[in-house]
Coordinates of C-alpha atoms in Angstrom, one line a residue:
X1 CA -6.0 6.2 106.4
X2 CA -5.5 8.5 109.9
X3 CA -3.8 11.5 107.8
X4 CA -4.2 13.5 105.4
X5 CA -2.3 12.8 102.5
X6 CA 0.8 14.4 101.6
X7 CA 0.9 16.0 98.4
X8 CA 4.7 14.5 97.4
X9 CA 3.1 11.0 98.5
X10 CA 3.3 9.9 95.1
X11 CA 6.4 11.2 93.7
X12 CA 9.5 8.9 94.2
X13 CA 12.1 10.2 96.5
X14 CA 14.4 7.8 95.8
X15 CA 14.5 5.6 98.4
X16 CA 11.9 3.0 99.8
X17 CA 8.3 4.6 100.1
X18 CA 6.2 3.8 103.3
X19 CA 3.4 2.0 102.2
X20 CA 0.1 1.9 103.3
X21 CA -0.3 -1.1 105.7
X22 CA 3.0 -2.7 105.3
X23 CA 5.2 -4.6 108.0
X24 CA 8.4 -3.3 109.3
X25 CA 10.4 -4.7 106.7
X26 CA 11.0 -2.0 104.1
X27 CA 10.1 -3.4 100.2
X28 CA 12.4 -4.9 98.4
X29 CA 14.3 -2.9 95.0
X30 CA 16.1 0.0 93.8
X31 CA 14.4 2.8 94.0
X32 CA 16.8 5.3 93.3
X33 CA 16.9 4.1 89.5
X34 CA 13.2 5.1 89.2
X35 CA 11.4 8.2 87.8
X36 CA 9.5 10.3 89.9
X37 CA 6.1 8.2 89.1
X38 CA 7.8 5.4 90.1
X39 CA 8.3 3.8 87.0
X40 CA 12.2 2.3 85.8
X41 CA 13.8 0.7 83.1
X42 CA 13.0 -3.5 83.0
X43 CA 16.5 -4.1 82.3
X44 CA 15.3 -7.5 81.1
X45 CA 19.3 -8.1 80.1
X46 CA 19.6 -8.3 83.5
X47 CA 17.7 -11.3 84.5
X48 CA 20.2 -14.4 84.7
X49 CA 19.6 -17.8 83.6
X50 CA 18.5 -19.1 86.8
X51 CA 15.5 -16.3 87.0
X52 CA 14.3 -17.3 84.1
X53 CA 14.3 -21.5 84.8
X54 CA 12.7 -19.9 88.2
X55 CA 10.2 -18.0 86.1
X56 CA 9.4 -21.4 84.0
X57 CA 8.8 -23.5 86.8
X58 CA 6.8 -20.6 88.7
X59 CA 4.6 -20.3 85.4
X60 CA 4.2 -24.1 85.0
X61 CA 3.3 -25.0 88.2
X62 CA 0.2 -22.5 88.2
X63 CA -0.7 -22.9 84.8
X64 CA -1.3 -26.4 85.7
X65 CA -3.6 -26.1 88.1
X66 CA -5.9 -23.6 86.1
X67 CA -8.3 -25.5 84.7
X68 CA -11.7 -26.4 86.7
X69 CA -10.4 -23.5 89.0
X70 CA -9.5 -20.2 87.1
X71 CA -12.1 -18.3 85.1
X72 CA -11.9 -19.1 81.5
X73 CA -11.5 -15.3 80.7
X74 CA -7.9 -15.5 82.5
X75 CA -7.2 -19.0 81.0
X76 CA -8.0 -17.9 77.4
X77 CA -5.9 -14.5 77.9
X78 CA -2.5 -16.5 79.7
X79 CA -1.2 -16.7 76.7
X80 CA -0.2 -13.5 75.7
X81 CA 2.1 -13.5 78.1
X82 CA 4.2 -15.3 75.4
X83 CA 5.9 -18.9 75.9
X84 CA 7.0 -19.5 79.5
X85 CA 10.7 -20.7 79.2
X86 CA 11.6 -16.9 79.8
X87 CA 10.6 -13.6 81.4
X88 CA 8.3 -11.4 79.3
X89 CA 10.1 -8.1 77.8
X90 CA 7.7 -5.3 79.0
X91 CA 7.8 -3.4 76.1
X92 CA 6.8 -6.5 73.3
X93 CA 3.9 -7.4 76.2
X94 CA 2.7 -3.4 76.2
X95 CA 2.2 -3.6 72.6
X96 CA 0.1 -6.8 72.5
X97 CA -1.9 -5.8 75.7
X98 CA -2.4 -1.9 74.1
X99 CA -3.6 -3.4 70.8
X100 CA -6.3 -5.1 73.1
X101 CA -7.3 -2.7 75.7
X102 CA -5.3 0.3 75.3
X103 CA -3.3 -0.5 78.1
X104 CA 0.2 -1.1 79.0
X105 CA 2.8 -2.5 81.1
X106 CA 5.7 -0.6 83.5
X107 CA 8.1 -1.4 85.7
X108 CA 8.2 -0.6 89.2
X109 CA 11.4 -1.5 91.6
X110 CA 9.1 -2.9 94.1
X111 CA 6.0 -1.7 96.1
X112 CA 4.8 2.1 95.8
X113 CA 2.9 4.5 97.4
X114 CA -1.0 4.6 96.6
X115 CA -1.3 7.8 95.1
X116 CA 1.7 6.7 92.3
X117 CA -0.5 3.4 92.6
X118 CA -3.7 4.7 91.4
X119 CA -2.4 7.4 88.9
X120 CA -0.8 5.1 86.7
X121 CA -3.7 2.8 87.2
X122 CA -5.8 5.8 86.1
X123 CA -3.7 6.0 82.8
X124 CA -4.4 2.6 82.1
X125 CA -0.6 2.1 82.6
X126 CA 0.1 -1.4 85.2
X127 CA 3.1 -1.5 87.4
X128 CA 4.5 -4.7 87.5
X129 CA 7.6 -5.2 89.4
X130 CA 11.3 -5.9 87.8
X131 CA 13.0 -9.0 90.4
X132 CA 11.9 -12.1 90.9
X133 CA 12.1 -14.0 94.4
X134 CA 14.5 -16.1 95.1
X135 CA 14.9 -20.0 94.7
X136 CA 14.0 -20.2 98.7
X137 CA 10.9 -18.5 98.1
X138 CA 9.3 -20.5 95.1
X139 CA 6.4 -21.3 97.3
X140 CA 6.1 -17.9 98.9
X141 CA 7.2 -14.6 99.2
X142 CA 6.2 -11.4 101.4
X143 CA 5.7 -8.8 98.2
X144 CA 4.7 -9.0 94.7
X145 CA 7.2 -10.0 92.2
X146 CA 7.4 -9.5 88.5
X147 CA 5.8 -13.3 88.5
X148 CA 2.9 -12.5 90.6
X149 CA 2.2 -9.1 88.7
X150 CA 2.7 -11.0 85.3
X151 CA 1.0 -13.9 86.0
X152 CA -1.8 -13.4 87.8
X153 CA -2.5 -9.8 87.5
X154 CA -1.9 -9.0 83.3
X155 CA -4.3 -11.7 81.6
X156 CA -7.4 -9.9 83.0
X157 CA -6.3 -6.2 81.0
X158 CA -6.8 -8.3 78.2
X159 CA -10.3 -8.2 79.2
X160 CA -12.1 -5.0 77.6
X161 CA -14.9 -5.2 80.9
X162 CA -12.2 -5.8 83.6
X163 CA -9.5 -3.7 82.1
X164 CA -11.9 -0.4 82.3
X165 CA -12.4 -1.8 86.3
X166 CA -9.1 -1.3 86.4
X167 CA -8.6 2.4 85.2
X168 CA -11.7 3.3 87.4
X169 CA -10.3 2.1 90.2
X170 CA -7.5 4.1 90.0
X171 CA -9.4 7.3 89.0
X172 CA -11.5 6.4 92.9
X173 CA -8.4 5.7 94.3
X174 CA -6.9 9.0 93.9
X175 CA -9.8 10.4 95.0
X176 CA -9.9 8.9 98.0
X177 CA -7.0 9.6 98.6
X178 CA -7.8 13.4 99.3
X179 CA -11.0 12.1 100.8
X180 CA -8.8 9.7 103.8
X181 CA -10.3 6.9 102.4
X182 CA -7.7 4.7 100.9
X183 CA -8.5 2.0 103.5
X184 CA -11.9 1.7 102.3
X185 CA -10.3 0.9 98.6
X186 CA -7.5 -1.3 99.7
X187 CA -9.9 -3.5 100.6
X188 CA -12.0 -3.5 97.6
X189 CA -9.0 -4.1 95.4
X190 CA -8.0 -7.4 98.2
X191 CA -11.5 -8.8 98.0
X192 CA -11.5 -8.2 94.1
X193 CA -8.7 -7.9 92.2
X194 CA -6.1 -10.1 94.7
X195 CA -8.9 -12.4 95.8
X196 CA -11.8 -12.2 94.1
X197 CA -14.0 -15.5 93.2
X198 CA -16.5 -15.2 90.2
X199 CA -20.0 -17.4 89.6
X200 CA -19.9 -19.1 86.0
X201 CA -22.2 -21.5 84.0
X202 CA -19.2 -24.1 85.0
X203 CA -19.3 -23.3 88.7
X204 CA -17.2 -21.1 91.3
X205 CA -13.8 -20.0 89.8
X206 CA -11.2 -17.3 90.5
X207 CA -10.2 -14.1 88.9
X208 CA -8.2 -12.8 91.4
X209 CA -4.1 -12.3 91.1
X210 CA -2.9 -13.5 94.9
X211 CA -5.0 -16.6 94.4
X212 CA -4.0 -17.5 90.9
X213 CA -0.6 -16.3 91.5
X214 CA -0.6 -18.8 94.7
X215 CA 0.8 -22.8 94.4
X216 CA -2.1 -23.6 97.6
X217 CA -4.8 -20.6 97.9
X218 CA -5.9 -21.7 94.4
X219 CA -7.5 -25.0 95.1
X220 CA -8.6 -23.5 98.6
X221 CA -10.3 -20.7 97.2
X222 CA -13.1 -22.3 95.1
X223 CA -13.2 -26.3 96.6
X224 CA -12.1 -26.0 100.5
X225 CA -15.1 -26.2 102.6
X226 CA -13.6 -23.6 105.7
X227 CA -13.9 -20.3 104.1
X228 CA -17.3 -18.3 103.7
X229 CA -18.2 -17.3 100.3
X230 CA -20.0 -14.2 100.5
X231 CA -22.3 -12.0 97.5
X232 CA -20.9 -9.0 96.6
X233 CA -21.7 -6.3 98.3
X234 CA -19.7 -3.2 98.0
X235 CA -19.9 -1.7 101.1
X236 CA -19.6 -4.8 103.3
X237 CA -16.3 -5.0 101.6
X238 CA -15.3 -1.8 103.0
X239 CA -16.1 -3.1 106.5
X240 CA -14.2 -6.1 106.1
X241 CA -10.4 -6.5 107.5
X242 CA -8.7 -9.4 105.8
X243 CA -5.5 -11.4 106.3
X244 CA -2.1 -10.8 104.5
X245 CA 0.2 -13.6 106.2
X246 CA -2.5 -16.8 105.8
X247 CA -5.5 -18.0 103.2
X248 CA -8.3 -16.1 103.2
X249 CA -11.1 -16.5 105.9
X250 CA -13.8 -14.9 103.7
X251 CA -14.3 -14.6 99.7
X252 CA -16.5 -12.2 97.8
X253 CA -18.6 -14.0 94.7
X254 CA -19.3 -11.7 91.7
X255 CA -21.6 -13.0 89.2
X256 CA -20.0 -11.1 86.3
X257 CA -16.9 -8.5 85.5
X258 CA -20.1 -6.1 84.1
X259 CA -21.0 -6.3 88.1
X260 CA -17.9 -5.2 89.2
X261 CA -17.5 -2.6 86.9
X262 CA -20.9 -1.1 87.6
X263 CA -20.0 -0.8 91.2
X264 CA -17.2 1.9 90.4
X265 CA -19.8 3.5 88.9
X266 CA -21.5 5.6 91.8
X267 CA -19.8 8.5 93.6
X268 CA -17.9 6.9 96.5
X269 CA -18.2 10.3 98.9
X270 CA -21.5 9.2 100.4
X271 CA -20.2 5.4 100.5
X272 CA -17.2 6.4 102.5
X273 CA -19.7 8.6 105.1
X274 CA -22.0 5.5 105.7
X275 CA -19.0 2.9 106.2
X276 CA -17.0 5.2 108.3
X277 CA -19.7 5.4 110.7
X278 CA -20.5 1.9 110.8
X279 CA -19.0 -1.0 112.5
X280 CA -16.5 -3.2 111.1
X281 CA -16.5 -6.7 110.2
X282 CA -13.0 -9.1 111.4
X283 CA -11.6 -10.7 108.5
X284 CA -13.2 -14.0 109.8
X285 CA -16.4 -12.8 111.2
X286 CA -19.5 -14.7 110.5
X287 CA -21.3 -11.7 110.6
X288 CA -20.7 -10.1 114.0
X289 CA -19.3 -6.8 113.8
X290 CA -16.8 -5.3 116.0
X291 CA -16.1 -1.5 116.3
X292 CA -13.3 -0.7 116.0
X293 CA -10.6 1.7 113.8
X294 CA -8.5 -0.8 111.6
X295 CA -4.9 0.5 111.2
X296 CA -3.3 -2.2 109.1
X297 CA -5.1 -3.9 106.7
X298 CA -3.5 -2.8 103.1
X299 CA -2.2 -5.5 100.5

């Protein structure tokens, strides 16, 4: 991030935020009708008939494809989402998933700025956004909708280890938010929580929400043989660019969510010093570094 961040950055303002790394196309929703965290009313009566068939048919589709690829943590905790023919009622979900992990769910109109990001993260409270995409986009679309944030994103909070990753990652990220390091944790939350591949006794699987959320990336992530599967290592991460509009070039392996957590652990001040001075590595480098100052890189 190349400025300091505004101290109203995180309050709505009622109209689309800019948000960190973006395209030119503003995100999508209402956001006059929400709060001044961001968060608004579901308005679940709202959904028609045809979202929900969409919803059913989105949910199918991935759910087939989970076994052999997903981790069984994500497959075992799918279900609480509640039977698929229609979309989820926040409120009944929040209760399930707080009896669990003490967290709950919100909704969002659409994308929001980091700071609003992080501090609900912080309060163990996940946004998840209220439309669906449209019939035309059922194998893609540009920004998260309430199936991608459903789907692939609630299962894990299920997941006492992985749900406390969660609030600590929020708690960084507004940190470095004051520190102009939000670039840094954008792309520890794309390598981990969007597209994050785990080592189990069964073999390479997925954990991450843009690749179980995805009909192709799935499959791609944990058989192709093009991309690179890298170890962990937190502060390559942070030197790593990565792709929004294609599959991922490169994919970070953790052995366990205890590994992930641990890496929030440390004080991320000195972290952010080392990897600000260092060069960075291209989305699909091999290891070649270019330097450089990235200035759009944030899912």
């Amino acid at each position: 991030m190349n400025a300091q961040p505004d101290f109203h950055s995180g309050i709505n303002q009622g109209v689309a935020p800019v948000t960190y790394g973006q395209g030119d196309r503003p995100p999508r929703g209402d956001y006059a009708q929400a709060k001044a965290d961001y968060t608004c009313d579901q308005q679940w009566e709202r959904y028609t008939a045809a979202d929900h068939e969409l919803y059913r048919r989105l949910y199918e589709r991935q759910a087939a494809q989970l076994p052999g690829l997903a981790c069984e943590e994500f497959i075992a905790a799918v279900k609480h989402l509640g039977a698929p023919d229609r979309i989820p009622r926040f409120d009944a979900l929040s209760e399930t998933l707080h009896r669990a992990t003490g967290w709950e769910v919100v909704a969002v109109p659409g994308l929001i700025p980091e700071e609003a990001f992080f501090a609900l993260l912080a309060a163990r409270r996940f946004p998840v956004t209220g439309w669906i995409r449209t019939p035309e986009e059922f194998d893609y679309v540009v920004e998260p909708d309430v199936f991608h944030d459903l789907f692939g994103h609630v299962p894990l909070l299920f997941n006492p280890m992985f749900a406390d990753y969660m609030q600590a990652y929020g708690a960084g990220g507004l940190k470095a938010s004051r520190l102009e390091a939000c670039e840094y944790l954008a792309r520890l939350y794309w390598y981990t929580v969007e597209f994050g591949l785990i080592t189990t006794p069964a073999g390479l699987r997925a954990y991450g929400a843009g690749i179980l959320s995805s009909a192709g990336e799935l499959r791609h992530s944990v058989t192709s043989p093009t991309p690179r599967r890298l170890p962990f290592d937190l502060e390559r991460i942070m030197r790593t660019r990565y792709r929004i509009d294609d599959y991922q070039a490169s994919y970070f392996v953790i052995d366990s969510f205890a590994q992930l957590f641990e890496a929030t652990a440390p004080d991320f001040a000195p972290i952010y010093r080392r990897v600000a001075g260092a060069p960075e590595f291209e989305a699909d480098s091999t290891g070649d570094t270019r330097a450089q100052t990235a200035s759009n890189t944030a899912g």
